[in-house]
């Protein structure tokens, strides 16, 4: 864990769970693995607060526990899963994706499960139906079966999965017996559980009805707290969302580089191989051109010979999104996932250099990426940039560590007069460097936002109080004069200050969202290189 | 390696491209400024419906998390001087129990916090009044006390279930926290004696006709 990653984790935990959880979490990240007593002793927090914090972290899947180094007889050890903490940055994107795929119901289901970490199907369905009914006009209600069907769709497409059971407690044990815990070093993958995506049979009868007389909703269901799925908890399957985002990135890249129709073809290919391709595969299953043609939606209006032309265009493109692996069935085509990710990461790096140092430095950077190793003189010649400026730009890039010097000795004693010094760019380490920069950026953005909020705390509290007063006055039916009188309690300069504060905070928040997109891309690329080794 | 050759400079900067006599940029003797002037301005943020919707989602999520029971606030700081009435004031809600009910089967046992006995309002308040009434027959009193004690235990265990706390099966009753009724037994004053006036004036909306002193 790098310093920037630890700092970002701490800030995210503090935002969502408070200072206590932040202290516990940061200390646990720094120490690696700890047991409860050691954690309480080292953080100097009361034991109960530490217990509560650990409960919150375990509930949200950010902390795992298991039998420690002394075996099952020793104390339980806890460890934080940092990747999970970083996912908190991406929650709005998950919720938005669920909304675009499954509508408002899907959005609320995913939002509820993200807020609570793990939930049973029945409680999710009830809460979501409550919220939907609350927003509907009088007289309408949300049927449980609709919510259940959207939930099932989410599970079928693997966006939601069951939480993995504790390894030894396979059946629903009474919990009173002290079951031995799994070893902390081998986390049980949720996918290993055979029932990972099996829906339980739940017994939720009835539906909510809105009482016409009051604004409260009356629940008319069979009132039993247990609905047949006790002990089966569901969590969001982040990996599936990430695959979806990766596919989206590839499709949008194709549509930018080529055109809309080719992106539709790639979208069809990816959709067909959704279920057959494992998560870390380098390329999708081979699909024949005939299959692709059959699977293409008729709305795209692509004829068979046009499809063949598009496919050959995609194969010939230097970005290598699509590759041809055979000739049977009209040609066997695959989408090169890892290569696409590498190209997207490379484009990100190039764009970063361009935006920070100018287009000529970007030219040098691209040159070095393509030609691998170049001497000083060769850089000047190939980039067609005068020597002095080229030198300047190279040194600036070198000082930022985006470009490295490689020594090639002619003699074994590395004498400088007899050594080649070549400039080079390595894509993977540079991507890692940029990823750390991104983490630092998000940390800075969050801290700045907290600072802005703290500076204007008095003003924010005043405006909240006035809004509350206004709301209560309006509820009791006050006259317009009273309302304007209350509104005038905020002076005009204060209003302007509030407006600019809101503007700043919105800007900082959107920046976080946008940096998170870059983080996702770089992280996917880095993970893809690790998976193939 | 650098100083071995007597007088020979082993590293010649010509290799790296800096010619003889060329002026290098001045070396910096202070840390880089905090907000250096940028040559290239950053690209503007993405706008559009998607970006704004995600922004709204993010802010709503943050607000919602602050209201959920997962947001743990540290205990309130102690006041400057310890007051006698602190001992008899109601303990604040920042007690040891979690406000949400986790499924303890999925958590290690050691994380389970001892639950405090809830304030037994209706059942327990009847108990002392009933014991005060009959002073006639001592045996009756003792019998009544015993039955009431039993009812108390059942009643409190029912209340615990009803209040969504799992019943502690064989576990010892452990540290019973003091609650109000036991306070009343210890002091000679009623609990409102120890009010420090914080709630005074809160009912002023109700009866405006009466003068408030």
XYZ file of C-alpha atoms in Angstrom, chain A:
533
model
C 0.000 0.000 0.000
C 1.511 3.250 -1.036
C 1.215 6.377 1.058
C -1.218 7.950 -1.372
C -3.439 4.882 -1.385
C -3.551 4.803 2.408
C -4.390 8.487 2.517
C -7.200 8.089 0.007
C -8.604 5.085 1.847
C -8.621 7.098 5.042
C -10.449 9.995 3.434
C -13.067 7.742 1.865
C -13.698 5.901 5.122
C -13.985 9.182 6.963
C -16.515 10.561 4.498
C -18.778 7.568 4.618
C -18.350 6.103 8.077
C -16.911 8.788 10.318
C -13.661 9.502 12.087
C -13.632 6.463 14.309
C -13.862 3.993 11.448
C -11.253 6.008 9.609
C -8.790 5.697 12.458
C -9.375 1.989 12.840
C -9.259 1.375 9.104
C -6.108 3.372 8.423
C -4.266 1.721 11.243
C -5.314 -1.702 10.050
C -4.202 -0.934 6.501
C -0.807 0.202 7.711
C -0.308 -2.812 9.946
C -1.563 -5.401 7.514
C -3.202 -7.942 9.769
C -4.114 -7.443 13.402
C -6.269 -8.991 16.022
C -8.839 -7.118 18.020
C -6.867 -6.549 21.211
C -3.793 -5.312 19.394
C -5.890 -2.997 17.280
C -7.637 -1.494 20.280
C -4.384 -1.103 22.121
C -2.550 0.550 19.262
C -5.291 2.928 18.223
C -5.960 3.825 21.871
C -9.663 3.815 21.211
C -12.177 2.214 23.570
C -12.749 -1.420 22.784
C -16.416 -0.990 22.047
C -15.817 1.649 19.433
C -13.256 -0.583 17.763
C -15.734 -3.446 17.764
C -18.424 -1.276 16.248
C -16.062 -0.022 13.551
C -14.997 -3.536 12.653
C -18.620 -4.589 12.429
C -19.336 -1.759 10.028
C -16.315 -2.625 7.894
C -17.128 -6.328 7.797
C -20.733 -5.583 6.944
C -19.628 -3.594 3.918
C -17.160 -6.214 2.777
C -14.127 -4.006 3.297
C -12.657 -6.048 6.097
C -12.175 -9.777 6.142
C -11.489 -11.864 9.173
C -10.148 -15.300 9.742
C -8.128 -17.566 11.937
C -4.756 -16.022 12.378
C -1.215 -17.202 12.384
C -1.709 -19.205 15.540
C -4.335 -21.298 13.892
C -7.982 -21.727 14.843
C -7.175 -21.664 18.541
C -5.668 -18.202 18.407
C -7.332 -14.831 18.192
C -9.201 -13.789 15.081
C -7.245 -11.582 12.727
C -8.630 -8.818 10.560
C -7.447 -7.405 7.309
C -8.691 -4.554 5.167
C -9.379 -5.024 1.477
C -8.192 -1.730 0.002
C -9.650 -2.313 -3.429
C -13.074 -2.424 -1.884
C -12.508 0.908 -0.232
C -11.548 2.451 -3.572
C -14.761 1.143 -5.070
C -16.583 3.670 -2.916
C -15.392 6.317 -5.357
C -17.230 4.547 -8.107
C -20.576 4.043 -6.405
C -22.361 6.746 -8.437
C -21.203 5.054 -11.629
C -22.554 1.682 -10.522
C -25.890 3.180 -9.593
C -26.118 5.077 -12.869
C -25.313 1.946 -14.862
C -28.022 0.018 -13.036
C -30.435 2.818 -13.833
C -29.573 2.820 -17.513
C -29.938 -0.943 -17.758
C -32.854 -1.671 -15.455
C -34.616 1.605 -14.825
C -35.458 3.287 -11.553
C -36.143 0.036 -9.774
C -32.714 -1.309 -10.619
C -31.157 1.960 -9.547
C -32.793 1.844 -6.137
C -31.962 -1.811 -5.590
C -28.274 -1.251 -6.254
C -28.274 1.938 -4.196
C -29.816 0.189 -1.200
C -27.403 -2.688 -1.317
C -24.436 -0.352 -1.677
C -25.574 1.701 1.289
C -26.015 -1.291 3.525
C -23.243 -3.553 2.314
C -25.194 -6.785 2.361
C -28.898 -7.329 2.370
C -31.346 -10.160 2.096
C -33.544 -10.253 -0.961
C -36.726 -9.785 1.010
C -35.574 -6.712 2.890
C -34.234 -5.161 -0.309
C -37.495 -5.729 -2.118
C -39.510 -4.274 0.738
C -37.362 -1.180 1.140
C -37.240 -0.466 -2.578
C -40.974 -0.934 -2.974
C -41.464 1.451 -0.052
C -39.361 4.110 -1.644
C -40.953 3.759 -5.038
C -44.440 3.899 -3.611
C -43.480 6.959 -1.612
C -42.566 8.785 -4.783
C -45.610 7.704 -6.725
C -48.732 9.788 -6.813
C -51.585 8.994 -4.493
C -53.458 5.823 -5.125
C -50.735 4.011 -6.992
C -48.534 1.456 -5.423
C -45.546 -0.596 -6.291
C -46.091 -4.255 -6.656
C -43.565 -6.500 -4.928
C -43.479 -8.814 -7.918
C -42.150 -6.070 -10.167
C -39.286 -5.380 -7.810
C -38.641 -9.093 -7.463
C -38.458 -9.489 -11.225
C -35.920 -6.668 -11.572
C -33.923 -8.197 -8.731
C -33.933 -11.537 -10.517
C -32.758 -9.908 -13.705
C -29.874 -8.314 -11.846
C -28.925 -11.694 -10.420
C -29.252 -13.496 -13.749
C -26.914 -11.066 -15.438
C -24.595 -11.521 -12.453
C -24.640 -7.916 -11.296
C -25.653 -9.119 -7.850
C -24.277 -12.165 -6.142
C -24.676 -14.005 -2.903
C -22.268 -13.206 -0.158
C -19.895 -16.088 0.347
C -20.703 -18.114 3.450
C -18.152 -18.615 6.173
C -16.215 -21.637 5.030
C -17.203 -24.061 7.733
C -20.748 -22.915 8.289
C -22.056 -24.463 5.094
C -25.571 -25.009 6.303
C -27.524 -22.508 8.278
C -26.095 -23.214 11.695
C -27.658 -21.988 14.846
C -24.675 -19.835 15.526
C -24.327 -20.899 19.106
C -21.661 -23.438 18.301
C -18.209 -21.997 17.970
C -17.543 -22.831 14.352
C -13.911 -22.664 13.262
C -13.211 -19.760 10.978
C -11.543 -19.933 7.580
C -7.857 -19.137 7.387
C -7.385 -15.466 6.827
C -5.001 -15.929 3.936
C -7.468 -17.737 1.717
C -10.547 -15.631 1.217
C -13.503 -17.595 -0.025
C -14.270 -16.307 -3.460
C -17.966 -15.739 -3.935
C -17.769 -17.390 -7.337
C -16.605 -20.670 -5.828
C -19.889 -21.112 -4.105
C -22.133 -23.144 -6.405
C -25.280 -21.301 -5.401
C -23.720 -17.957 -6.068
C -26.429 -16.797 -8.402
C -29.319 -18.896 -7.270
C -32.377 -16.965 -6.226
C -34.016 -18.082 -3.007
C -37.708 -18.675 -2.824
C -39.170 -15.878 -0.789
C -42.615 -15.449 0.496
C -43.637 -11.842 0.149
C -47.327 -11.644 -0.379
C -49.409 -8.597 -0.820
C -48.422 -5.200 -1.947
C -48.225 -1.753 -0.525
C -51.280 0.394 -0.674
C -51.246 4.066 -0.141
C -53.830 5.090 2.329
C -55.863 7.879 0.823
C -56.400 9.650 4.092
C -52.928 10.021 5.408
C -49.610 10.385 3.747
C -48.297 7.260 5.433
C -48.251 4.047 3.521
C -49.954 1.096 5.035
C -48.377 -2.241 4.616
C -50.777 -5.044 3.978
C -48.642 -8.076 3.823
C -48.564 -11.163 5.854
C -46.491 -9.599 8.598
C -44.019 -12.371 9.132
C -40.487 -11.139 9.666
C -38.884 -14.196 8.100
C -39.652 -14.530 4.438
C -37.946 -17.783 3.679
C -34.531 -16.444 2.795
C -32.997 -16.008 6.178
C -29.229 -16.018 6.123
C -28.876 -15.471 2.381
C -27.276 -12.106 1.806
C -26.629 -10.389 -1.461
C -23.876 -8.038 -2.418
C -22.996 -6.086 -5.525
C -20.730 -7.972 -7.907
C -18.175 -5.277 -8.616
C -16.232 -7.384 -11.073
C -19.232 -7.730 -13.353
C -19.771 -3.980 -13.337
C -16.115 -3.523 -14.193
C -16.405 -5.863 -17.147
C -19.378 -3.825 -18.295
C -17.403 -0.586 -17.985
C -14.512 -2.115 -19.885
C -16.827 -3.144 -22.700
C -18.313 0.334 -22.768
C -14.848 1.870 -23.018
C -13.905 -0.391 -25.938
C -17.135 0.327 -27.784
C -16.826 4.084 -27.388
C -13.182 3.940 -28.501
C -14.179 2.064 -31.638
C -16.946 4.524 -32.392
C -14.531 7.434 -31.959
C -11.827 5.890 -34.086
C -13.969 4.349 -36.828
C -17.688 4.913 -36.933
C -20.992 4.105 -35.341
C -21.680 0.921 -37.299
C -18.376 -0.677 -36.443
C -18.984 0.104 -32.800
C -22.346 -1.632 -33.062
C -20.650 -4.680 -34.513
C -18.164 -4.741 -31.660
C -21.013 -4.261 -29.195
C -22.774 -7.290 -30.659
C -19.623 -9.372 -30.456
C -19.073 -8.418 -26.839
C -22.666 -9.121 -25.942
C -22.515 -12.552 -27.470
C -19.414 -13.456 -25.525
C -20.560 -12.008 -22.191
C -21.360 -15.343 -20.622
C -18.771 -17.476 -22.345
C -15.700 -15.393 -21.644
C -14.064 -15.704 -18.229
C -13.293 -12.507 -16.395
C -9.557 -12.275 -16.985
C -9.429 -13.651 -20.506
C -7.156 -11.967 -22.998
C -9.682 -12.233 -25.787
C -13.245 -13.318 -26.240
C -14.353 -16.620 -27.651
C -14.002 -16.870 -31.383
C -17.171 -15.934 -33.207
C -17.822 -16.673 -36.826
C -19.035 -13.976 -39.160
C -22.236 -15.929 -39.734
C -23.045 -15.916 -36.047
C -22.334 -12.222 -35.788
C -24.587 -11.518 -38.717
C -27.403 -13.509 -37.167
C -26.999 -11.772 -33.837
C -26.914 -8.268 -35.242
C -30.033 -6.360 -34.455
C -32.054 -5.560 -37.523
C -32.242 -1.914 -36.474
C -28.596 -1.487 -37.405
C -29.401 -2.336 -41.010
C -26.076 -3.836 -41.937
C -26.045 -6.152 -44.923
C -23.858 -9.257 -45.036
C -21.168 -8.020 -47.427
C -21.011 -4.708 -45.549
C -20.463 -6.662 -42.353
C -17.546 -8.470 -43.925
C -16.015 -5.205 -45.011
C -16.402 -3.716 -41.555
C -14.841 -6.754 -39.970
C -11.812 -6.628 -42.240
C -11.527 -2.898 -41.513
C -11.560 -3.589 -37.800
C -8.924 -6.279 -38.164
C -6.635 -4.045 -40.183
C -6.915 -1.113 -37.817
C -3.647 -0.475 -35.953
C -5.483 -0.354 -32.657
C -6.093 -4.100 -33.037
C -9.440 -4.224 -31.312
C -10.595 -7.176 -33.349
C -8.461 -10.031 -34.566
C -9.055 -12.795 -37.062
C -8.264 -16.285 -35.844
C -9.510 -18.469 -38.632
C -11.420 -18.698 -41.851
C -14.196 -21.159 -41.082
C -17.770 -19.971 -40.982
C -17.002 -16.875 -42.999
C -14.087 -15.946 -40.776
C -13.551 -16.398 -37.039
C -13.138 -13.143 -35.147
C -12.218 -12.303 -31.575
C -12.112 -9.073 -29.632
C -8.626 -8.569 -28.210
C -9.499 -7.438 -24.718
C -6.071 -7.064 -23.211
C -4.657 -5.390 -26.248
C -7.596 -3.007 -26.330
C -6.989 -2.136 -22.697
C -3.307 -1.569 -23.366
C -4.146 0.731 -26.246
C -6.644 2.647 -24.180
C -4.073 3.057 -21.410
C -1.505 4.214 -23.916
C -3.929 6.776 -25.301
C -4.533 7.993 -21.748
C -0.813 8.415 -21.118
C -0.321 10.271 -24.360
C -3.225 12.550 -23.639
C -1.888 13.318 -20.162
C 1.499 14.300 -21.567
C -0.135 16.396 -24.226
C -2.320 18.292 -21.809
C 0.442 18.938 -19.335
C 3.447 19.623 -21.523
C 2.169 20.564 -24.941
C 1.791 18.818 -28.243
C 5.494 18.765 -29.125
C 6.409 17.004 -25.910
C 3.570 14.632 -26.676
C 5.140 13.983 -30.057
C 8.413 13.059 -28.400
C 6.564 10.845 -25.942
C 4.681 9.016 -28.683
C 7.886 8.598 -30.620
C 9.609 7.011 -27.665
C 6.634 4.721 -27.066
C 6.797 3.475 -30.617
C 10.522 3.306 -31.156
C 11.356 2.122 -27.644
C 14.964 3.333 -27.288
C 16.386 6.405 -28.927
C 19.470 8.472 -28.443
C 19.352 12.191 -27.876
C 20.293 12.940 -31.473
C 17.786 10.498 -32.892
C 14.987 12.040 -30.869
C 15.721 15.444 -32.319
C 15.806 14.060 -35.842
C 12.706 11.902 -35.725
C 10.592 14.434 -33.876
C 11.705 17.247 -36.178
C 12.186 19.570 -33.267
C 15.252 21.834 -32.911
C 17.911 20.440 -30.609
C 17.691 22.954 -27.813
C 13.931 22.686 -27.424
C 14.007 18.946 -27.731
C 16.594 18.806 -24.965
C 14.480 21.031 -22.759
C 11.361 18.964 -23.243
C 13.187 15.713 -22.715
C 14.660 16.905 -19.446
C 11.301 18.096 -18.240
C 9.760 14.729 -19.009
C 12.745 13.056 -17.387
C 12.349 15.095 -14.226
C 8.702 14.078 -14.053
C 9.799 10.467 -14.459
C 7.700 9.923 -17.536
C 10.801 9.134 -19.566
C 13.729 7.050 -18.367
C 17.375 6.869 -19.285
C 18.716 3.484 -20.180
C 22.444 2.864 -20.108
C 23.959 0.461 -22.592
C 27.645 -0.036 -21.838
C 30.151 -0.805 -24.492
C 32.756 -1.851 -21.961
C 32.173 -3.745 -18.730
C 33.266 -0.852 -16.541
C 30.370 1.398 -17.504
C 32.700 4.236 -18.397
C 30.497 7.151 -19.345
C 32.450 8.069 -22.438
C 31.950 4.566 -23.745
C 28.270 4.092 -22.852
C 25.157 4.677 -24.846
C 22.505 6.652 -23.049
C 19.132 5.973 -24.524
C 15.837 7.551 -23.694
C 12.966 5.175 -23.284
C 9.387 4.977 -22.112
C 8.022 1.875 -20.406
C 4.282 1.806 -20.585
C 3.537 -0.291 -17.507
C 5.649 1.566 -14.925
C 4.474 4.877 -16.355
C 0.887 3.717 -16.006
C 1.533 2.815 -12.383
C 3.070 6.209 -11.797
C 0.071 7.947 -13.266
C -2.255 5.805 -11.217
C -0.538 6.952 -8.033
C -0.849 10.519 -9.271
C -4.551 9.937 -9.749
C -4.919 8.671 -6.200
C -3.101 11.720 -4.947
C -5.346 13.938 -7.065
C -8.523 12.459 -5.663
C -7.124 12.783 -2.156
C -6.389 16.440 -2.794
C -9.849 17.020 -4.231
C -11.538 15.472 -1.213
C -9.392 17.417 1.218
C -10.091 20.657 -0.578
C -13.801 19.951 -0.489
C -13.666 19.251 3.243
C -11.705 22.448 3.751
C -14.219 24.504 1.793
C -17.080 23.007 3.743
C -15.372 23.662 7.040
C -14.567 27.266 6.186
C -18.166 28.035 5.435
C -19.678 25.865 8.122
C -21.406 28.736 9.855
C -22.977 29.920 6.645
C -24.101 26.439 5.661
C -25.710 25.823 9.030
C -27.518 29.135 8.852
C -28.885 28.359 5.424
C -29.999 24.911 6.550
C -31.833 26.373 9.515
C -33.554 28.902 7.325
C -34.592 26.223 4.895
C -36.039 24.206 7.738
C -37.956 27.226 8.986
C -39.243 27.913 5.484
C -40.327 24.329 5.058
C -42.208 24.287 8.331
C -43.832 27.624 7.568
C -44.971 26.414 4.202
C -46.335 23.244 5.699
C -48.439 25.218 8.139
C -49.602 27.532 5.379
C -47.974 30.886 6.019
C -48.415 33.972 3.889
C -46.001 35.088 1.253
C -44.941 38.073 3.336
C -43.724 35.861 6.146
C -41.862 33.669 3.690
C -40.051 36.571 2.104
C -39.230 37.904 5.544
C -37.573 34.649 6.459
C -35.785 34.443 3.130
C -34.360 37.871 3.653
C -32.592 36.660 6.734
C -29.863 35.578 4.360
C -28.256 38.708 2.983
C -27.357 39.064 -0.674
C -23.571 38.745 -0.258
C -24.150 35.670 1.865
C -26.321 34.264 -0.870
C -23.588 34.867 -3.374
C -21.086 33.238 -1.114
C -23.329 30.220 -0.753
C -23.779 30.057 -4.495
C -20.080 30.118 -5.186
C -19.506 27.527 -2.467
C -22.026 25.233 -4.065
C -20.416 25.775 -7.426
C -16.970 24.913 -6.068
C -18.178 21.788 -4.327
C -19.984 20.614 -7.450
C -16.874 21.160 -9.483
C -14.729 19.228 -7.022
C -17.215 16.366 -6.945
C -17.442 16.088 -10.733
C -13.662 16.161 -10.915
C -13.547 13.204 -8.550
C -15.933 11.301 -10.796
C -13.873 12.060 -13.822
C -10.536 11.148 -12.268
C -12.134 7.894 -11.187
C -12.723 7.019 -14.844
C -9.007 7.354 -15.491
C -8.263 5.324 -12.383
C -10.527 2.563 -13.656
C -8.858 2.446 -17.041
C -5.326 2.395 -15.687
C -6.157 -0.154 -13.029
C -7.816 -2.465 -15.556
C -4.760 -2.237 -17.760
C -2.385 -2.985 -14.889
C -4.516 -5.905 -13.733
C -4.677 -7.296 -17.253
C -0.899 -7.368 -17.518
C -0.655 -9.138 -14.177
C -3.258 -11.708 -15.083
C -1.499 -12.797 -18.222
C 1.763 -13.468 -16.389
